[in-house]
Amino acid sequence: MSIAESIERAGPSPVRPRYAQTPDGAVVFDAESVDHARSDLFGPAAGRWQAHPAGRGQVVVIDRGEREWVLRHYRRGGLVGRIGRDRYVWAGLALSRPWREWHLIHDLYRQGFPVPRPIAARVVRRRWSYTADLITERLPAFSLWDEVVAGRVGPERWAAVGRCIRRFHDAGVYHADLNAHNILLGAGEAVFLIDFDRGRRRRGKRWKRANLKRLKRSLDKLQRQRDEVVFSSVDWRRLLRAYLAGGEKRRAWPSAGI
């Protein structure tokens, strides 16, 4: 299916995301945040730019006055990333990574889940490959690991993280890279999940356990890089206890190490 056909099939409903075809690709955007898919939406003209390190590269924070946006350019990691860097094989607009991520967080945001508000995403196609970008609203929060290192994550905060993850899991939402940097802590007990690249809705339960194991590995790895103890098995038990309080049977989920 061509880009034009994909956009036409999406429909013009005001409740749904808005779409626009560009000379070399397509843009999806939140009409309540931007009035139209301007050509400069993903460039410096969108606001004051400030680069920040993040994950496999960096994100750009765009100052919009009363609000801030986060612009992320999709990049590959590992050996494939060294070869392809930021290019992905074209298999259709609906299967492109930014299109799937944007629509997932758009649905989650509309349903009241603690995720950043999606602003826009674009795909730039070049024959059999494409590059992509995603813009979300910046959250007033800090990464779980930064807060752990700063000594600001007590028992109640660990419990809040466990309850947040359980809420997503109960809705069948799979986060493909659940780690200590993709969990943000805000004021009070606010907990957010970010970076849903390759995330999706899933059925069953086995993936939930693997999801938690991934987070545990992330925390253990970061702890090994420090001289002082900032994360321990006690913290993990607090998180897991709050997660399990939602109804999973304890005999199926060992309380210590998953």
Coordinates of N, CA and C in Angstrom, one line a residue, residues 123-247:
V123 N 7.9 10.0 8.6 CA 8.7 9.0 7.9 C 9.2 9.6 6.6
V124 N 10.5 9.5 6.4 CA 11.1 10.0 5.1 C 11.5 8.8 4.3
R125 N 10.9 8.5 3.2 CA 11.2 7.3 2.5 C 12.2 7.6 1.3
R126 N 13.1 6.7 1.2 CA 14.1 6.7 0.1 C 14.1 5.3 -0.5
R127 N 13.3 5.2 -1.6 CA 13.2 3.9 -2.3 C 12.8 2.8 -1.3
W128 N 13.8 1.8 -1.0 CA 13.4 0.7 -0.2 C 13.8 0.9 1.3
S129 N 14.1 2.1 1.7 CA 14.4 2.3 3.1 C 13.8 3.6 3.6
Y130 N 13.8 3.9 4.8 CA 13.3 5.1 5.4 C 14.0 5.6 6.6
T131 N 14.0 6.9 7.0 CA 14.4 7.4 8.2 C 13.2 7.9 8.9
A132 N 13.3 8.2 10.2 CA 12.1 8.6 11.0 C 12.4 9.4 12.2
D133 N 11.4 10.2 12.6 CA 11.5 11.0 13.8 C 10.2 11.0 14.6
L134 N 10.3 11.2 15.9 CA 9.1 11.3 16.7 C 9.2 12.5 17.7
I135 N 8.1 13.2 17.8 CA 8.0 14.3 18.8 C 7.0 14.0 19.8
T136 N 7.4 14.1 21.1 CA 6.4 14.0 22.2 C 6.6 15.2 23.1
E137 N 5.6 15.4 24.0 CA 5.7 16.5 24.9 C 6.6 16.1 26.1
R138 N 7.5 17.0 26.5 CA 8.4 16.7 27.6 C 7.7 16.6 28.9
L139 N 8.0 15.5 29.7 CA 7.4 15.3 31.0 C 8.2 16.0 32.1
P140 N 7.5 16.5 33.1 CA 8.2 17.1 34.2 C 8.6 16.0 35.2
A141 N 9.6 15.2 34.8 CA 10.0 14.1 35.5 C 11.5 13.7 35.2
F142 N 12.0 12.9 36.1 CA 13.4 12.4 35.9 C 13.5 10.9 35.9
S143 N 14.5 10.4 35.3 CA 14.6 8.9 35.1 C 14.7 8.2 36.5
L144 N 14.2 7.0 36.5 CA 14.2 6.2 37.7 C 15.7 6.1 38.3
W145 N 16.6 5.8 37.4 CA 18.0 5.6 37.8 C 18.6 6.9 38.3
D146 N 18.3 8.0 37.7 CA 18.9 9.3 38.2 C 18.3 9.5 39.6
E147 N 17.1 9.2 39.9 CA 16.5 9.4 41.2 C 17.0 8.4 42.2
V148 N 17.3 7.2 41.7 CA 17.9 6.2 42.6 C 19.3 6.7 43.1
V149 N 20.1 7.1 42.2 CA 21.5 7.6 42.5 C 21.4 8.8 43.4
A150 N 20.4 9.6 43.2 CA 20.3 10.8 44.1 C 19.7 10.5 45.4
G151 N 19.3 9.2 45.7 CA 18.8 8.8 47.0 C 17.4 9.3 47.2
R152 N 16.6 9.5 46.1 CA 15.2 10.0 46.3 C 14.2 8.9 46.0
V153 N 14.5 7.7 46.0 CA 13.5 6.6 45.8 C 13.4 5.7 47.0
G154 N 12.4 6.0 47.8 CA 12.1 5.3 49.0 C 11.1 4.2 48.8
P155 N 10.7 3.5 49.8 CA 9.8 2.3 49.7 C 8.5 2.6 48.9
E156 N 7.9 3.8 49.2 CA 6.7 4.1 48.5 C 6.9 4.4 47.0
R157 N 8.0 4.9 46.6 CA 8.3 5.1 45.2 C 8.5 3.8 44.5
W158 N 9.2 2.9 45.1 CA 9.4 1.6 44.5 C 8.1 0.9 44.3
A159 N 7.2 1.1 45.3 CA 5.9 0.5 45.2 C 5.1 1.1 44.0
A160 N 5.2 2.4 43.9 CA 4.5 3.1 42.8 C 5.0 2.7 41.4
V161 N 6.3 2.4 41.3 CA 6.8 1.9 40.0 C 6.2 0.5 39.7
G162 N 6.1 -0.3 40.7 CA 5.5 -1.7 40.5 C 4.1 -1.6 40.1
R163 N 3.3 -0.7 40.8 CA 1.9 -0.5 40.4 C 1.7 0.0 39.0
C164 N 2.6 0.9 38.6 CA 2.5 1.5 37.2 C 2.8 0.4 36.2
I165 N 3.8 -0.4 36.4 CA 4.1 -1.5 35.4 C 2.9 -2.4 35.3
R166 N 2.4 -2.8 36.5 CA 1.2 -3.7 36.5 C 0.1 -3.2 35.7
R167 N -0.2 -1.9 35.8 CA -1.3 -1.3 35.1 C -1.1 -1.5 33.6
F168 N 0.1 -1.3 33.1 CA 0.3 -1.5 31.6 C 0.2 -3.0 31.3
H169 N 0.7 -3.8 32.1 CA 0.6 -5.3 31.8 C -0.8 -5.8 31.8
D170 N -1.6 -5.3 32.8 CA -3.0 -5.7 32.8 C -3.7 -5.3 31.6
A171 N -3.3 -4.2 30.9 CA -3.9 -3.8 29.7 C -3.3 -4.4 28.4
G172 N -2.3 -5.3 28.7 CA -1.7 -6.1 27.6 C -0.7 -5.2 26.8
V173 N -0.1 -4.2 27.5 CA 0.8 -3.3 26.8 C 2.2 -3.8 27.1
Y174 N 2.9 -4.2 26.0 CA 4.3 -4.7 26.1 C 5.3 -3.6 25.8
H175 N 6.2 -3.3 26.7 CA 7.3 -2.3 26.5 C 8.5 -3.1 26.1
A176 N 9.0 -2.9 24.9 CA 10.1 -3.7 24.4 C 11.4 -3.4 25.1
D177 N 11.6 -2.3 25.7 CA 12.9 -1.9 26.3 C 12.6 -1.3 27.7
L178 N 12.0 -2.1 28.6 CA 11.7 -1.6 29.9 C 13.0 -1.6 30.7
N179 N 13.6 -0.4 30.9 CA 14.8 -0.3 31.7 C 14.7 0.9 32.6
A180 N 15.7 1.1 33.4 CA 15.7 2.1 34.5 C 15.8 3.5 33.9
H181 N 16.1 3.7 32.6 CA 16.1 5.0 32.0 C 14.8 5.3 31.3
N182 N 13.9 4.3 31.0 CA 12.7 4.6 30.4 C 11.5 4.6 31.3
I183 N 11.8 4.6 32.6 CA 10.8 4.9 33.7 C 11.1 6.2 34.3
L184 N 10.2 7.1 34.3 CA 10.4 8.5 34.8 C 9.5 8.7 36.1
L185 N 10.1 9.4 37.0 CA 9.4 9.7 38.2 C 9.1 11.2 38.3
G186 N 7.9 11.5 38.6 CA 7.5 12.9 38.6 C 7.1 13.3 40.1
A187 N 6.3 14.3 40.2 CA 6.0 14.8 41.6 C 5.1 13.8 42.3
G188 N 5.2 13.8 43.6 CA 4.4 12.8 44.4 C 4.7 11.4 44.1
E189 N 3.8 10.6 43.7 CA 4.0 9.2 43.3 C 3.9 9.0 41.8
A190 N 3.9 10.1 41.0 CA 3.7 10.0 39.6 C 4.9 9.1 38.9
V191 N 4.5 8.2 38.1 CA 5.4 7.3 37.4 C 5.0 7.3 35.9
F192 N 5.9 7.4 35.0 CA 5.6 7.4 33.6 C 6.5 6.4 32.9
L193 N 6.0 5.9 31.8 CA 6.8 5.0 30.9 C 7.0 5.8 29.6
I194 N 8.2 5.8 29.0 CA 8.5 6.4 27.8 C 9.2 5.5 26.8
D195 N 9.4 5.9 25.6 CA 10.1 5.1 24.5 C 9.5 3.8 24.3
F196 N 8.4 3.8 23.5 CA 7.6 2.6 23.2 C 8.0 2.1 21.8
D197 N 9.2 2.4 21.3 CA 9.6 1.8 20.1 C 9.6 0.3 20.1
R198 N 8.9 -0.3 19.2 CA 8.7 -1.8 19.1 C 7.7 -2.3 20.1
G199 N 7.1 -1.4 20.9 CA 6.1 -1.8 21.8 C 4.8 -2.2 21.1
R200 N 3.9 -3.0 21.8 CA 2.7 -3.4 21.1 C 1.8 -4.0 22.2
R201 N 0.6 -4.3 21.8 CA -0.4 -5.0 22.6 C -0.2 -6.5 22.5
R202 N -0.2 -7.2 23.6 CA 0.0 -8.6 23.5 C -0.9 -9.4 24.5
R203 N -1.1 -10.6 24.2 CA -1.9 -11.5 25.1 C -1.0 -12.4 25.8
G204 N -1.6 -13.1 26.8 CA -0.8 -14.1 27.6 C -0.1 -13.4 28.7
K205 N 0.7 -14.2 29.4 CA 1.4 -13.8 30.6 C 2.9 -13.9 30.6
R206 N 3.5 -14.8 29.8 CA 4.9 -15.1 29.9 C 5.7 -13.9 29.5
W207 N 5.3 -13.1 28.6 CA 6.1 -11.9 28.3 C 6.1 -10.9 29.4
K208 N 5.2 -10.9 30.3 CA 5.2 -10.0 31.5 C 6.3 -10.3 32.4
R209 N 6.5 -11.6 32.6 CA 7.7 -12.0 33.4 C 9.0 -11.6 32.8
A210 N 9.1 -11.8 31.5 CA 10.3 -11.5 30.8 C 10.5 -9.9 30.8
N211 N 9.5 -9.2 30.8 CA 9.5 -7.7 30.9 C 10.1 -7.3 32.2
L212 N 9.7 -7.9 33.3 CA 10.2 -7.6 34.6 C 11.7 -8.0 34.7
K213 N 12.0 -9.1 34.2 CA 13.4 -9.6 34.2 C 14.3 -8.6 33.5
R214 N 13.8 -8.1 32.4 CA 14.6 -7.1 31.7 C 14.9 -5.9 32.5
L215 N 13.9 -5.4 33.3 CA 14.1 -4.2 34.1 C 15.1 -4.6 35.3
K216 N 14.9 -5.8 35.8 CA 15.8 -6.2 36.9 C 17.3 -6.2 36.4
R217 N 17.5 -6.8 35.2 CA 18.9 -6.8 34.6 C 19.4 -5.4 34.5
S218 N 18.6 -4.5 34.0 CA 19.0 -3.1 33.8 C 19.5 -2.5 35.2
L219 N 18.7 -2.7 36.2 CA 19.0 -2.1 37.5 C 20.3 -2.8 38.1
D220 N 20.4 -4.1 37.9 CA 21.6 -4.8 38.4 C 22.9 -4.3 37.7
K221 N 22.7 -4.1 36.4 CA 23.9 -3.7 35.6 C 24.3 -2.3 36.0
L222 N 23.4 -1.4 36.2 CA 23.7 0.0 36.6 C 24.3 0.0 38.0
Q223 N 23.8 -0.9 38.8 CA 24.4 -1.0 40.2 C 25.8 -1.5 40.2
R224 N 26.2 -2.4 39.3 CA 27.5 -2.9 39.2 C 28.5 -1.9 38.8
Q225 N 28.0 -0.8 38.1 CA 28.9 0.2 37.7 C 29.2 1.3 38.7
R226 N 28.7 1.1 39.9 CA 28.9 2.1 41.0 C 29.6 1.4 42.2
D227 N 30.4 2.3 42.9 CA 31.1 1.8 44.0 C 30.2 1.6 45.3
E228 N 29.2 2.5 45.4 CA 28.4 2.4 46.6 C 27.1 1.8 46.2
V229 N 26.4 1.1 47.2 CA 25.1 0.5 46.9 C 24.0 1.5 46.9
V230 N 23.3 1.6 45.7 CA 22.2 2.5 45.6 C 20.9 1.7 45.3
F231 N 21.1 0.4 44.9 CA 19.9 -0.4 44.5 C 20.2 -1.8 45.1
S232 N 19.2 -2.4 45.8 CA 19.4 -3.7 46.4 C 18.2 -4.6 46.2
S233 N 18.3 -5.8 46.6 CA 17.2 -6.8 46.5 C 16.0 -6.4 47.3
V234 N 16.2 -5.6 48.4 CA 15.1 -5.1 49.2 C 14.3 -4.1 48.3
D235 N 14.9 -3.3 47.6 CA 14.2 -2.4 46.7 C 13.4 -3.1 45.7
W236 N 14.0 -4.1 45.1 CA 13.3 -4.9 44.1 C 12.1 -5.6 44.7
R237 N 12.2 -6.2 45.9 CA 11.1 -6.8 46.5 C 9.9 -5.9 46.7
R238 N 10.2 -4.6 47.1 CA 9.2 -3.6 47.3 C 8.4 -3.4 46.0
L239 N 9.2 -3.3 44.9 CA 8.6 -3.1 43.6 C 7.7 -4.3 43.2
L240 N 8.2 -5.4 43.4 CA 7.5 -6.7 43.0 C 6.3 -6.9 43.9
R241 N 6.4 -6.6 45.1 CA 5.3 -6.8 46.0 C 4.1 -6.0 45.6
A242 N 4.4 -4.7 45.2 CA 3.3 -3.8 44.8 C 2.7 -4.3 43.4
Y243 N 3.6 -4.8 42.6 CA 3.2 -5.4 41.3 C 2.2 -6.6 41.5
L244 N 2.6 -7.5 42.4 CA 1.9 -8.7 42.7 C 0.6 -8.4 43.4
A245 N 0.5 -7.3 44.1 CA -0.7 -7.0 44.8 C -1.9 -6.8 43.9
G246 N -1.7 -6.7 42.6 CA -2.8 -6.5 41.7 C -3.6 -7.8 41.5
G247 N -3.0 -9.0 41.9 CA -3.8 -10.2 41.8 C -3.1 -11.4 41.3

